[in-house]
Short mmCIF file of C-alpha atoms in Angstrom, two decimals:
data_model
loop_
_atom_site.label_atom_id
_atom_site.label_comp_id
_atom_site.label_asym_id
_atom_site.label_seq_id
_atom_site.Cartn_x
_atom_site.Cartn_y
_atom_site.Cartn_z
CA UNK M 1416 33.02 20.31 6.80
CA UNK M 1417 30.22 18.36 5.54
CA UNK M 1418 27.16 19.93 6.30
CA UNK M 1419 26.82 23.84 7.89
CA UNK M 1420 23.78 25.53 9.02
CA UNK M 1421 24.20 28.77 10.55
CA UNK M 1422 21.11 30.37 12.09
CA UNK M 1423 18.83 27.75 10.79
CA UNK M 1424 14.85 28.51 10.84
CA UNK M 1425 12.25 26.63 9.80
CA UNK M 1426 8.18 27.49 10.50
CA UNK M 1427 5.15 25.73 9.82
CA UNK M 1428 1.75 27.47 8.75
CA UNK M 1429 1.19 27.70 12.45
CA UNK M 1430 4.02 27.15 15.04
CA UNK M 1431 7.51 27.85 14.57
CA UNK M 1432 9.75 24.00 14.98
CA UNK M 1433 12.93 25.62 15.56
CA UNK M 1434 15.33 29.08 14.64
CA UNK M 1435 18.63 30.42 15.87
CA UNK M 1436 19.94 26.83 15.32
CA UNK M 1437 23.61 26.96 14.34
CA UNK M 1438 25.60 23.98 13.55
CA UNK M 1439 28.85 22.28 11.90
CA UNK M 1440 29.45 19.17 11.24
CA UNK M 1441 32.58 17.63 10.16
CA UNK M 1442 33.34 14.95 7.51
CA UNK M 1443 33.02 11.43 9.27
CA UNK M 1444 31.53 13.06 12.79
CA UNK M 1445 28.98 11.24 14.55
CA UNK M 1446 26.83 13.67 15.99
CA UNK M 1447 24.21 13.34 18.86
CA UNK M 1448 21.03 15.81 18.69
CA UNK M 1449 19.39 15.36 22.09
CA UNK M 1450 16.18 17.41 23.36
CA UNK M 1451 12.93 17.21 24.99
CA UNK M 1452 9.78 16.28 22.77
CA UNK M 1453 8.58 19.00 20.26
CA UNK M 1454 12.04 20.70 20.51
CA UNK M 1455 11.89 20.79 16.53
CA UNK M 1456 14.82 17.34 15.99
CA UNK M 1457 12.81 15.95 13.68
CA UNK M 1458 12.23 18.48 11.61
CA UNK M 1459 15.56 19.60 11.64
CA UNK M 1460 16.32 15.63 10.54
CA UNK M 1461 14.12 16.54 7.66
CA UNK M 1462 15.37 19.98 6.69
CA UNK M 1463 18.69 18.38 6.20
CA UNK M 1464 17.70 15.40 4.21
CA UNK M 1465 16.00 17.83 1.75
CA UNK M 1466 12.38 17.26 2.94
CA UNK M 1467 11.22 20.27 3.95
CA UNK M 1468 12.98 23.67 2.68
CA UNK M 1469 14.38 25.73 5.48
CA UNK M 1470 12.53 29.06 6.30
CA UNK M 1471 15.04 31.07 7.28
CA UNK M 1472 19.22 31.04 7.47
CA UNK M 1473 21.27 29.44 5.47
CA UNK M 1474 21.96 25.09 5.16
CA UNK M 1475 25.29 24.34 3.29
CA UNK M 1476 25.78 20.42 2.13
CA UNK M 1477 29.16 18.79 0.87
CA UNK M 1478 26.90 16.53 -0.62
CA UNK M 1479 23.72 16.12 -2.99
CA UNK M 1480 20.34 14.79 -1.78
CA UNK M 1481 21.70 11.20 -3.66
CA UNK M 1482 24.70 11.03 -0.62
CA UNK M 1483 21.67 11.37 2.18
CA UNK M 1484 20.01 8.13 3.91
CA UNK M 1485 16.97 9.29 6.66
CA UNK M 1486 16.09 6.00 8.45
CA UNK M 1487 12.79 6.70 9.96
CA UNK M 1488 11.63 6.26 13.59
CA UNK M 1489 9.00 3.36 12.58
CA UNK M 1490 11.13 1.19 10.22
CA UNK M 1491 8.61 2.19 7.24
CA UNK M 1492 9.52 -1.48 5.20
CA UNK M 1493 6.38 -2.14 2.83
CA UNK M 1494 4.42 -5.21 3.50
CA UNK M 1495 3.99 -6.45 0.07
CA UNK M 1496 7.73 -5.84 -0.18
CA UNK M 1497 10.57 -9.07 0.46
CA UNK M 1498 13.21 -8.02 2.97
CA UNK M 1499 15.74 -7.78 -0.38
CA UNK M 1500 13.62 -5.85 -2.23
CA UNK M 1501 12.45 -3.38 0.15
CA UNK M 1502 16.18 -2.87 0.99
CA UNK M 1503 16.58 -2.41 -3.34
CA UNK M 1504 13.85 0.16 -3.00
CA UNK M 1505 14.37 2.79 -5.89
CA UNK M 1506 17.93 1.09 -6.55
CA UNK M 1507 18.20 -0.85 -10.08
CA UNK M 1508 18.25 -4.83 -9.93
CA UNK M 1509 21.72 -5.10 -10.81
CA UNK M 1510 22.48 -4.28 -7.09
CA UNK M 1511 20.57 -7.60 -6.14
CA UNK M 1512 23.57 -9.23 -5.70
CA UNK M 1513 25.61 -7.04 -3.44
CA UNK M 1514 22.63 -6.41 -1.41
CA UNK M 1515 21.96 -10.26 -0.71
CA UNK M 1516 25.67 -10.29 0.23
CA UNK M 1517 25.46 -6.90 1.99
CA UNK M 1518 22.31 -8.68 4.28
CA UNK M 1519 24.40 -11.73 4.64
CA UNK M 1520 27.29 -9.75 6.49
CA UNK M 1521 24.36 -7.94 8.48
CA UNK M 1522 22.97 -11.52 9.91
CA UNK M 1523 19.77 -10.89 7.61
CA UNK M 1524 21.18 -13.77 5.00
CA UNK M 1525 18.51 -16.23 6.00
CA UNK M 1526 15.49 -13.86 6.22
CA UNK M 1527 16.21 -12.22 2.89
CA UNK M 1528 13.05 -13.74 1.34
CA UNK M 1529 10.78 -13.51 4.09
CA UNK M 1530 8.30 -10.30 4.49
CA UNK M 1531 8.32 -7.58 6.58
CA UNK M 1532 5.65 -8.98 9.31
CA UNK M 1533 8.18 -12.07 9.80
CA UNK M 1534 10.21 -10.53 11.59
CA UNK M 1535 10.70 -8.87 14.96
CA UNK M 1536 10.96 -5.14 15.21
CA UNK M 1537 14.59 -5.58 15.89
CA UNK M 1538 15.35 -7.24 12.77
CA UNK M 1539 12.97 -4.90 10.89
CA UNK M 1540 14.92 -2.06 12.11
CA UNK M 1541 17.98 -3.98 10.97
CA UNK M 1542 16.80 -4.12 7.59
CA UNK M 1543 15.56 -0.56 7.37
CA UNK M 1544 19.71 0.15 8.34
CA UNK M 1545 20.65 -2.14 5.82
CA UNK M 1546 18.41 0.01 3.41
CA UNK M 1547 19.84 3.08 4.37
CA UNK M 1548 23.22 1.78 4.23
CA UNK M 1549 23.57 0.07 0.64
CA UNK M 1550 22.89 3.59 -0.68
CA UNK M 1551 26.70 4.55 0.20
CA UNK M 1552 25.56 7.72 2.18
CA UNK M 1553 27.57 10.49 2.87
CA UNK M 1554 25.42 10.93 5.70
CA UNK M 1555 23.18 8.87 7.44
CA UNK M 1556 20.32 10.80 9.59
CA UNK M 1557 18.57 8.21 12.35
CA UNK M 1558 15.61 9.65 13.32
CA UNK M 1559 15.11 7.81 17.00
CA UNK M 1560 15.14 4.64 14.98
CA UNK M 1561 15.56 2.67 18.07
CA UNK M 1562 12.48 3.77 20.49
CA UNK M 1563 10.58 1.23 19.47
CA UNK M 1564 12.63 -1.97 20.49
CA UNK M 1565 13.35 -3.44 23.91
CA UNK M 1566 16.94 -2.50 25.39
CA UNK M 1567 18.87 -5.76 24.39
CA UNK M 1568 18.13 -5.04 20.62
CA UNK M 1569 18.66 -1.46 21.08
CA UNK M 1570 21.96 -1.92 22.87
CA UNK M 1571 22.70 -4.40 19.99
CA UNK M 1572 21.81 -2.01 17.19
CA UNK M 1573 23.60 0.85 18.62
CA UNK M 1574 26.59 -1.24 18.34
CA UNK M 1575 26.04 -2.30 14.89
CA UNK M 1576 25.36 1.12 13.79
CA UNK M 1577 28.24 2.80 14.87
CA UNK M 1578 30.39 -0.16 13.71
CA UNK M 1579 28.73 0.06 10.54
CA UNK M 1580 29.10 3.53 10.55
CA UNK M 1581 32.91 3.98 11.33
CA UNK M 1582 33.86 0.92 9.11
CA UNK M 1583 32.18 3.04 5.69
CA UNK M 1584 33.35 6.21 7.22
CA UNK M 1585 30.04 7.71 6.84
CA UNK M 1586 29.11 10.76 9.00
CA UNK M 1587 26.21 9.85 12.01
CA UNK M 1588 23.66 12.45 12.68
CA UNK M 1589 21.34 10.81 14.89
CA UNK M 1590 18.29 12.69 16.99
CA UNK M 1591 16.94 11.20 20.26
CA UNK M 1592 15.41 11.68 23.06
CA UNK M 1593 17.58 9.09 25.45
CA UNK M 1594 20.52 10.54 26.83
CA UNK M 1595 21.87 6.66 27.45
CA UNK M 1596 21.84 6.62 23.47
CA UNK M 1597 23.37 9.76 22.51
CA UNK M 1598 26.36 9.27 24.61
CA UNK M 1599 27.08 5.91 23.03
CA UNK M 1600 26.27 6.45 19.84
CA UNK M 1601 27.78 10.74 19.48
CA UNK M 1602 31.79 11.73 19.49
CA UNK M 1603 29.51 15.37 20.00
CA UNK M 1604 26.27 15.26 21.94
CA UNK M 1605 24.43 18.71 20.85
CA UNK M 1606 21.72 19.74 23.13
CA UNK M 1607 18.55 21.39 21.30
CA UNK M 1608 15.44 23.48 22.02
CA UNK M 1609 13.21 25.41 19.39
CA UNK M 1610 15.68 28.23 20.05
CA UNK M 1611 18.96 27.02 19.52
CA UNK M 1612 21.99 24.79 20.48
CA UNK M 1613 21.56 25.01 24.15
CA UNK M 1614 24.87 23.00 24.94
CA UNK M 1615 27.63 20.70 23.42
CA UNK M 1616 29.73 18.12 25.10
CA UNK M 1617 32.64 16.11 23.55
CA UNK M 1618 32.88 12.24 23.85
CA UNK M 1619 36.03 11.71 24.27
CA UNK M 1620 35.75 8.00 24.96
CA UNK M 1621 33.73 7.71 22.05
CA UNK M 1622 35.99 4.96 20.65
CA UNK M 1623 36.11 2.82 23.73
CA UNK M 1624 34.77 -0.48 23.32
CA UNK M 1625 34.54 -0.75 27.27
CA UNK M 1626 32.21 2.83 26.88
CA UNK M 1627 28.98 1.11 28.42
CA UNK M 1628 30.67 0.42 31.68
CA UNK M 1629 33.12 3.26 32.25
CA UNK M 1630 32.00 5.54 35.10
CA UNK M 1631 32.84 8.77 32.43
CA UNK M 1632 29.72 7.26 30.18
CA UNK M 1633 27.52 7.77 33.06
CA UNK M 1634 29.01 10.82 34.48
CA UNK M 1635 28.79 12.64 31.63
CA UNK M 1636 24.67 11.30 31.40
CA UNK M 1637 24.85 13.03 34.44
CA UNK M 1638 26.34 16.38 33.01
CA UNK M 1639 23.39 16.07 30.39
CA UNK M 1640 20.67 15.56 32.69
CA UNK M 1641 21.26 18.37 34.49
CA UNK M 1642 21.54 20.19 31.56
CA UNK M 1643 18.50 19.16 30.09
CA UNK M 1644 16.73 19.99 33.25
CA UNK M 1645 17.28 23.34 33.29
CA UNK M 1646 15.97 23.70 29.57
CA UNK M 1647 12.40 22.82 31.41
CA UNK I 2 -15.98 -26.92 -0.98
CA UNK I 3 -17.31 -23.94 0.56
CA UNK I 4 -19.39 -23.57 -2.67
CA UNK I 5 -20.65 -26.97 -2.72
CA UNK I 6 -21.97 -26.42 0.37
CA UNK I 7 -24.39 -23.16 -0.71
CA UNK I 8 -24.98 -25.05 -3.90
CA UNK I 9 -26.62 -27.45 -1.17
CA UNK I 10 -28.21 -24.79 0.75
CA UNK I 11 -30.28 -23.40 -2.21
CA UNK I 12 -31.14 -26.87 -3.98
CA UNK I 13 -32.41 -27.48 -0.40
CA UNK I 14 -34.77 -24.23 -0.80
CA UNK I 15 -35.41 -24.88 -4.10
CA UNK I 16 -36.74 -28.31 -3.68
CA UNK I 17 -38.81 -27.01 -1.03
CA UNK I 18 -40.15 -24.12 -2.64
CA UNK I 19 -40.82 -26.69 -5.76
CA UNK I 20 -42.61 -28.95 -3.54
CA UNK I 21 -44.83 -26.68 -1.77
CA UNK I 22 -45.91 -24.53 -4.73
CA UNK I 23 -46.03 -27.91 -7.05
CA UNK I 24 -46.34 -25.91 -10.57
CA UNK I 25 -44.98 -25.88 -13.44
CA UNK I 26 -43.61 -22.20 -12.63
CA UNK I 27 -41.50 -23.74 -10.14
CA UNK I 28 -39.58 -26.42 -11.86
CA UNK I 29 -37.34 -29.15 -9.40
CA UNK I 30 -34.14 -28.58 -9.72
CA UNK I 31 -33.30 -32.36 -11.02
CA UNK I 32 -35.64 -31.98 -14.02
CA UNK I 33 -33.91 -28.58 -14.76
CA UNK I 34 -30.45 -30.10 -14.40
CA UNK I 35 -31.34 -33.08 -17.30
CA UNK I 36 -32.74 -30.51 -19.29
CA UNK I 37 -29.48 -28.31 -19.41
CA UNK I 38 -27.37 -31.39 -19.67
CA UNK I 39 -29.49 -32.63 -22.47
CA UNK I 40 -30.08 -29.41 -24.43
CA UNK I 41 -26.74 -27.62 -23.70
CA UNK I 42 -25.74 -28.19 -27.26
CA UNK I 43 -28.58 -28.37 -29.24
CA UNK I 44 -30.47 -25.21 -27.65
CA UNK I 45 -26.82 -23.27 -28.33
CA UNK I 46 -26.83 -22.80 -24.17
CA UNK I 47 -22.84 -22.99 -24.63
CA UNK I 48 -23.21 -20.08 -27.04
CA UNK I 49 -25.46 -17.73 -24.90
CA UNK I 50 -23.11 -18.54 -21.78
CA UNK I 51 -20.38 -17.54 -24.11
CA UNK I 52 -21.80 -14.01 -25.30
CA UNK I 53 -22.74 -13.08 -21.66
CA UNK I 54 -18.74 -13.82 -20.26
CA UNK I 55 -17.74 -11.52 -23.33
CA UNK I 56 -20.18 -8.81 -22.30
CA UNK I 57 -19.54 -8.93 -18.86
CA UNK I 58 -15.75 -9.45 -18.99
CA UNK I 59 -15.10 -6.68 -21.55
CA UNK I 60 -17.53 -4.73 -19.89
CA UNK I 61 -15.52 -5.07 -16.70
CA UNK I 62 -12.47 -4.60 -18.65
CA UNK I 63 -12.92 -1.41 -19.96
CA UNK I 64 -14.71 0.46 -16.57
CA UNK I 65 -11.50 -0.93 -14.92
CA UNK I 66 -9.54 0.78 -17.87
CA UNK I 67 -11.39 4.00 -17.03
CA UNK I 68 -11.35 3.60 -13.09
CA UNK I 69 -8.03 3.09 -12.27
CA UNK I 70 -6.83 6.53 -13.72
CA UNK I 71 -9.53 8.10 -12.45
CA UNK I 72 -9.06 6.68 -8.84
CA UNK I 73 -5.32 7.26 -8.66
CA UNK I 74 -5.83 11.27 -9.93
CA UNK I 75 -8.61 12.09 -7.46
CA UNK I 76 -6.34 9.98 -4.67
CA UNK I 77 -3.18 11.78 -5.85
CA UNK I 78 -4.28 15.55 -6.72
CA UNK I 79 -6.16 17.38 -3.99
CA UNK I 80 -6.70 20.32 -6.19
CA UNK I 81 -8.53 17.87 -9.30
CA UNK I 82 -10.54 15.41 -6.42
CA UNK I 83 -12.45 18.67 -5.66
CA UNK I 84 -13.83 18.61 -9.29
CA UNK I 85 -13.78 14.72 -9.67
CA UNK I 86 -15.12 13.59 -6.61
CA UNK I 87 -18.55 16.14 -6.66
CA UNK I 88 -19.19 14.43 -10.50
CA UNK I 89 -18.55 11.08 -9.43
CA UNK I 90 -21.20 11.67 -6.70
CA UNK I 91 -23.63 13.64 -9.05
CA UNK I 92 -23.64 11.11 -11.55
CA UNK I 93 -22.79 7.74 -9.32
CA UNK I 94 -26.88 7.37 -8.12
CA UNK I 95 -28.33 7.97 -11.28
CA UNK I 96 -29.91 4.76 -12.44
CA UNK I 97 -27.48 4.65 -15.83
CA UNK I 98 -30.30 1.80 -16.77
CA UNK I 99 -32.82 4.60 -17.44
CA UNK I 100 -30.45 5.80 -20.00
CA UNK I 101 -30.63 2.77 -21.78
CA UNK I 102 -32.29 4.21 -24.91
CA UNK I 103 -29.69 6.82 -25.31
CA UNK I 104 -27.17 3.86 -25.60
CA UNK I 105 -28.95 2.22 -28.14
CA UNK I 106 -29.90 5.16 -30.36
CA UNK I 107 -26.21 6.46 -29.51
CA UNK I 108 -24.31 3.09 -30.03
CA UNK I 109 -26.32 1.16 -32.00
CA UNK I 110 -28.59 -1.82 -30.60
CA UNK I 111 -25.93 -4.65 -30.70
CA UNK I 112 -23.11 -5.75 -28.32
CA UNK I 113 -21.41 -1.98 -27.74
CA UNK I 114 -24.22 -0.32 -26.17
CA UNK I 115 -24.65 -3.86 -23.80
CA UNK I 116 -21.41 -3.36 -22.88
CA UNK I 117 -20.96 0.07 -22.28
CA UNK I 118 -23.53 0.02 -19.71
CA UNK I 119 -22.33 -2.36 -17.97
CA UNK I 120 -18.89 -0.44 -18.45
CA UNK I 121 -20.35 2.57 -16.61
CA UNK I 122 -22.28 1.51 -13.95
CA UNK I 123 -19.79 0.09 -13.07
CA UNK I 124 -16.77 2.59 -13.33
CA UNK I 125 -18.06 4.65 -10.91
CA UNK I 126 -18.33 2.37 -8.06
CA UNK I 127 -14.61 1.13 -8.54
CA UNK I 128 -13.28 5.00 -9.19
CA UNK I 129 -14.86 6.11 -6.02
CA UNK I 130 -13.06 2.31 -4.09
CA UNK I 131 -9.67 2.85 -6.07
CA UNK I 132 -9.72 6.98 -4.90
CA UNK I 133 -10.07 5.83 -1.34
CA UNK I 134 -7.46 3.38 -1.47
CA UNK I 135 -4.98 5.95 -2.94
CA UNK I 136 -5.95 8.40 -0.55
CA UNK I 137 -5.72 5.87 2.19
CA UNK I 138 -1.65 5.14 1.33
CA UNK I 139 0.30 6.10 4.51
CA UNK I 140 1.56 9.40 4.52
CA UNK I 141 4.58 7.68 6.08
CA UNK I 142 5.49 5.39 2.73
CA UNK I 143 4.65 8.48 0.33
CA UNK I 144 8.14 10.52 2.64
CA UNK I 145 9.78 7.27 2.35
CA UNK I 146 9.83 7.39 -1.51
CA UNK I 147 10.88 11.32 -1.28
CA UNK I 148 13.51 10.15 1.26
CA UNK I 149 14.54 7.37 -0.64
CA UNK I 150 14.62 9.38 -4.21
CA UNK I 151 12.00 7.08 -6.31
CA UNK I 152 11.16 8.66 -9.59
CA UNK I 153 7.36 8.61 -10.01
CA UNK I 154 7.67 5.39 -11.90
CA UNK I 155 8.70 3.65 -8.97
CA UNK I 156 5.86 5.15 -6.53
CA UNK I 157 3.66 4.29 -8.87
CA UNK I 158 5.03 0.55 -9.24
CA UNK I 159 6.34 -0.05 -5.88
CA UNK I 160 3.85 1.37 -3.35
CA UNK I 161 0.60 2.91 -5.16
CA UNK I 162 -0.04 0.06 -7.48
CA UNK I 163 0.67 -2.29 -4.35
CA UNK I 164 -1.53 -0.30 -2.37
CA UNK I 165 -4.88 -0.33 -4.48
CA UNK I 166 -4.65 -3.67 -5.95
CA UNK I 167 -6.82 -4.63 -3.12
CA UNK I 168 -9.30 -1.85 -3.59
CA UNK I 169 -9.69 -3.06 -7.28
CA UNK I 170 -10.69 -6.53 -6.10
CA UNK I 171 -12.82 -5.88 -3.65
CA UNK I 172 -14.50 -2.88 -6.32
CA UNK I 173 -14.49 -6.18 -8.71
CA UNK I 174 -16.57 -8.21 -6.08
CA UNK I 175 -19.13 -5.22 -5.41
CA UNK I 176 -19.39 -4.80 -9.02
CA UNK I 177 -20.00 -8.19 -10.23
CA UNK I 178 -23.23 -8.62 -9.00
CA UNK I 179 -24.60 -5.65 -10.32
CA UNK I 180 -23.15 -6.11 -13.39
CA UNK I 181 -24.33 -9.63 -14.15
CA UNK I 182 -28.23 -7.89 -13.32
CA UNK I 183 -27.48 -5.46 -15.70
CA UNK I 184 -26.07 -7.59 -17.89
CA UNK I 185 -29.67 -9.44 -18.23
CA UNK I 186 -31.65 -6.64 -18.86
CA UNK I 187 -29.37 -5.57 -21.41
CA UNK I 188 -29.87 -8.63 -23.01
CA UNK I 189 -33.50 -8.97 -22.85
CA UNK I 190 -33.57 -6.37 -26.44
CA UNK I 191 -32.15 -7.05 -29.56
CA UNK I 192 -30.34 -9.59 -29.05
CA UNK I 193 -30.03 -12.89 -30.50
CA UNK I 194 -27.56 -14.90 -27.80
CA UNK I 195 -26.88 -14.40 -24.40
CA UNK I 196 -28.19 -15.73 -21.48
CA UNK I 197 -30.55 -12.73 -20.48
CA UNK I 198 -31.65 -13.19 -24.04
CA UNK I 199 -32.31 -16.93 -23.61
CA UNK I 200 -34.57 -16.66 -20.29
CA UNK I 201 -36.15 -14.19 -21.79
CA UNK I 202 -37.38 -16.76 -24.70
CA UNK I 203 -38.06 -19.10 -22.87
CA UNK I 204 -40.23 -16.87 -20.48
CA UNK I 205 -42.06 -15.91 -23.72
CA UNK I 206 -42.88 -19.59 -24.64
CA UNK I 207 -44.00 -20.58 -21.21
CA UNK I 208 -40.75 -23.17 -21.33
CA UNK I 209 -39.96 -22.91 -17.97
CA UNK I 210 -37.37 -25.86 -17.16
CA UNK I 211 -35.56 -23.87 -19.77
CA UNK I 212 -35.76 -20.66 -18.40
CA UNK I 213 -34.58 -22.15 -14.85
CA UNK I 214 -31.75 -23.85 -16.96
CA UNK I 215 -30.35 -20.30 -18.03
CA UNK I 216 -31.26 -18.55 -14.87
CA UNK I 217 -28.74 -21.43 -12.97
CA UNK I 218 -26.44 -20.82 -16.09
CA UNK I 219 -26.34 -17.24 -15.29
CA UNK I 220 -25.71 -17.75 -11.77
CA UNK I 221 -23.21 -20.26 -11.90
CA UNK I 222 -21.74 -17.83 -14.53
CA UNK I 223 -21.71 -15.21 -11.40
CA UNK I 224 -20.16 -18.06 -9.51
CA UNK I 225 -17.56 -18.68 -11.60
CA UNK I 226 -16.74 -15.47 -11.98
CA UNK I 227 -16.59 -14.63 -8.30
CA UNK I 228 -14.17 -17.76 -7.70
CA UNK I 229 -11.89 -16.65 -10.85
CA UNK I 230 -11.54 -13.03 -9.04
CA UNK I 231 -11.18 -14.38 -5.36
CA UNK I 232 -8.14 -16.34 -6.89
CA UNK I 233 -6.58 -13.89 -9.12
CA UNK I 234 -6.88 -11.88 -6.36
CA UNK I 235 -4.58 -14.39 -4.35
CA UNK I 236 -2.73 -14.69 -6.93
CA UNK I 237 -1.33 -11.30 -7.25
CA UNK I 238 -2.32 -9.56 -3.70
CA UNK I 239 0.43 -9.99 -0.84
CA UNK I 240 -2.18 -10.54 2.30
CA UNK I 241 -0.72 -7.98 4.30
CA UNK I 242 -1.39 -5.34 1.52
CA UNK I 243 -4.19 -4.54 3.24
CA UNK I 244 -2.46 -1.81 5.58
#
C-alpha cells in the first residue's frame, strides 16, 4: 500500500469538494480518477500532494511530501525560465547534467535552451513531465495535464507517460474527465462524485500495447459511460 | 536613431520659437551648442553634470533600496498591506517638496538632504508599482513552488524577483522624470555645483546661452539616463516576463 484514505473529507469556507471518499492504492498502481466537472478530483489531487489539509477522515502516505510530483493541468513552466532550468526548478545545479541527459532521452535534447513560449503546448507539457519526473517520485499525480492539446499529442503523451511511468516503477494517479484517457492510461479506473467512489473497474488489458484498438478498450468506455450517466 | 530623430524634432521647435520671438531670452540652439562646447571645461559644466548624476543616481539608489522591501511585503502579506498600503496613499500626494525646509534644517543644507528628497518622492511611486507586481504573480506559479517544495529562497529568486523586475523598470522610467525636476530645485539652494545650481547662475546674471547650455545638459542628462535604464532593462528582463 502506498497511499490510503479511508472516508476522506475535505470542505471549503463555503461548499463541501468531496467526503465519504475511500480509497487504496497499491505500490506501482496506475490509477484512473474519472468524474463529471466539480466532482471534487482536483482537490482530492491536491489533498494528496499535501496542498490542502484534509477536513475530515484519515490520509495515510508510504511516502513524504519530497516522493510527490503534481503536474498541473496548464503546464505552469515560467517564462523567464530555459526549458532546463524550469525542469531544475528547486533542484540544486549539480543535477544539470542528468537533467540535460534526462531531456535528451525525452526528445527535448535540442530545445533544452529555448524558452517556454518556443514551444508548442505539446512539448510544453512534455517538459512539465520531464519536471515532474527528474524528482524520482514515488507518486506522480496528473491533474488532466492533457486537456489542453490536440488528440495526436495527447495520444502521444499518454503513451510516453505510462511508458515513463512503468519503466521508473512509479505509481500513476491521474484525474480526468475523458473516459478515452482513463482507460488507457488506469490498470483501475475509479469513478468519483462529491460523495464517494461511485464505481471501480479493472483494466485488465492494461499492458497491451494493441489496447487502443481492441474492442474490450471500447467496451469497457462503454461500461463507464453508462455508469457515469447515471451519476447525472 | 530613434533619439536622433526627437533631438530633430525639438531643434526644429526651438529654431522656430528662436526665430519668431528673436531675443536674447530665446537663444538658437547653434549659438548654445558652441557655447557648451567651448566653455564645457572652463565654466566646470563637466563638474555640475557630474554632481547632478551622483544626486540623482544615489538618490534613485537608495528609494529603490527602500521600495523593493516595501513592495514585496505589502504584495506578499495581506494582513501588513492593510497598514502599508493606507500610508503609502496618505503620504504618496503630499508634495514632499514643501517639506524641503525640514530636510535642510533636519539634514543639513548640502548633498544629503538633495538626495533624500529625491530618495522619497520617489520611493513611494515605485513601492506602490513593485506591490502591484507582487500581488499580480499568478496564483498558479506561487502552488507550483508549494508543489514543487522551493524554500523561500528560491520563490524569492526564481519567480518573485523574476516577476517584479519589470515593475522596477517601468517605476524607474515614471520616476526619472520627476526626479530630475526635483533634482533642479534642490539644487537651486546652497549649492555650489550641479546643474540646477548652474542655470540658476546663469539666470541670475542674465547669461542666457549659458543657462540654455545647462538646461540641454540637464536634459540630455535625462536622456541618457532613460537610454541607460531602457537597456539595463534589456539586459536583465526576459521579454516574456511580462505575464
Amino acid at each position: 500500500m502506498i497511499l490510503s484514505l479511508t472516508d476522506a473529507k475535505l470542505d471549503y469556507p463555503k461548499t463541501t469538494a468531496f467526503q465519504h471518499f475511500s480509497l487504496t492504492v497499491e505500490d506501482g498502481e496506475m490509477v484512473s480518477i474519472i468524474g463529471r466537472s466539480g466532482c471534487g478530483k482536483t482537490s482530492l489531487l491536491y489533498t494528496i500532494a499535501g496542498l490542502l489539509p484534509l477536513s475530515g477522515g484519515t490520509m495515510q502516505r508510504a511516502f513524504g511530501n519530497e516522493g510527490v510530483a503534481l503536474m498541473f493541468q496548464q503546464d505552469r513552466l515560467l517564462p523567464w525560465k530555459r526549458i532546463i532550468d524550469n525542469v531544475l526548478l528547486g533542484l540544486s545545479k549539480e543535477k544539470t547534467e542528468e537533467a540535460a541527459t534526462f531531456l535528451r532521452s525525452m526528445g527535448l535534447g535540442t530545445v533544452m535552451h529555448h524558452y517556454p513560449h518556443e514551444l508548442s503546448g505539446g512539448m510544453r507539457q512534455r517538459v512539465a513531465l520531464a519536471r515532474a519526473l527528474i524528482r524520482k517520485p514515488n507518486i506522480l499525480l496528473l491533474d488532466e495535464p492533457l486537456a489542453s492539446l490536440d488528440e495526436q499529442q495527447r495520444e502521444m503523451l499518454q503513451n510516453d507517460i505510462k511508458k515513463y511511468v512503468r519503466d521508473q516503477g512509479i505509481t500513476l494517479l491521474l484525474v480526468t474527465h475523458s473516459i478515452q484517457e482513463a482507460v488507457f492510461m488506469g490498470s483501475r479506473i475509479v469513478m468519483m462524485t462529491n460523495k464517494g467512489v461511485s464505481y471501480e473497474l479493472k483494466n485488465q488489458l492494461h499492458d497491451d500495447p494493441n489496447l487502443r484498438t481492441r474492442d474490450e478498450f471500447f467496451s469497457m468506455q462503454k461500461t463507464l459511460r453508462l455508469h457515469l450517466e447515471a451519476t447525472r | 536613431m530613434k533619439y536622433l530623430r526627437g533631438m530633430g524634432v525639438v531643434l526644429l521647435l526651438w529654431y522656430v520659437a528662436a526665430f519668431l520671438i528673436s531675443s536674447p531670452v530665446i537663444p538658437f540652439p547653434h549659438s548654445v551648442f558652441i557655447y557648451t562646447l567651448d566653455q564645457f571645461v572652463p565654466q566646470e559644466m563637466h563638474l555640475h553634470l557630474l554632481y547632478s548624476l551622483y544626486r540623482i543616481l544615489l538618490g534613485l539608489f537608495i528609494a529603490l533600496f527602500f521600495a523593493i522591501p516595501t513592495g514585496m511585503i505589502a504584495g506578499r502579506v495581506p494582513a501588513l498591506d492593510r497598514l502599508i498600503s493606507p500610508v503609502l496613499y496618505l503620504l504618496y500626494p503630499l508634495p514632499k517638496i514643501a517639506f524641503l525646509p525640514v530636510f535642510m534644517v533636519l539634514l543639513g543644507i548640502g548633498d544629503l538632504s538633495k538626495i533624500i528628497l529625491i530618495a522619497i518622492i520617489i520611493y513611494f511611486p515605485a513601492s506602490v508599482t513593485i506591490r502591484d507586481g507582487v500581488k499580480e504573480i499568478p496564483f498558479e506559479f506561487l502552488q507550483l513552488a508549494v508543489a514543487y517544495h522551493l524554500s523561500r529562497k528560491q520563490v524569492l529568486k526564481d519567480i518573485i524577483w523574476p516577476a517584479i523586475l519589470p515593475r522596477i523598470f517601468s517605476s524607474l522610467r515614471i520616476t526619472l522624470g520627476i526626479s530630475l525636476s526635483v533634482l533642479f530645485i534642490s539644487e537651486t539652494y546652497a549649492a555650489s555645483y550641479g546643474l540646477g545650481y548652474s542655470i540658476m547662475n546663469y539666470w541670475v546674471m542674465a547669461q542666457y546661452t549659458g543657462m540654455y547650455a545647462a538646461i540641454m545638459l540637464l536634459s540630455l542628462l535625462g536622456l541618457l539616463l532613460y537610454i541607460i535604464v531602457d537597456w539595463a532593462e534589456r539586459l536583465c528582463v526576459h521579454p516574456r516576463a511580462n505575464m
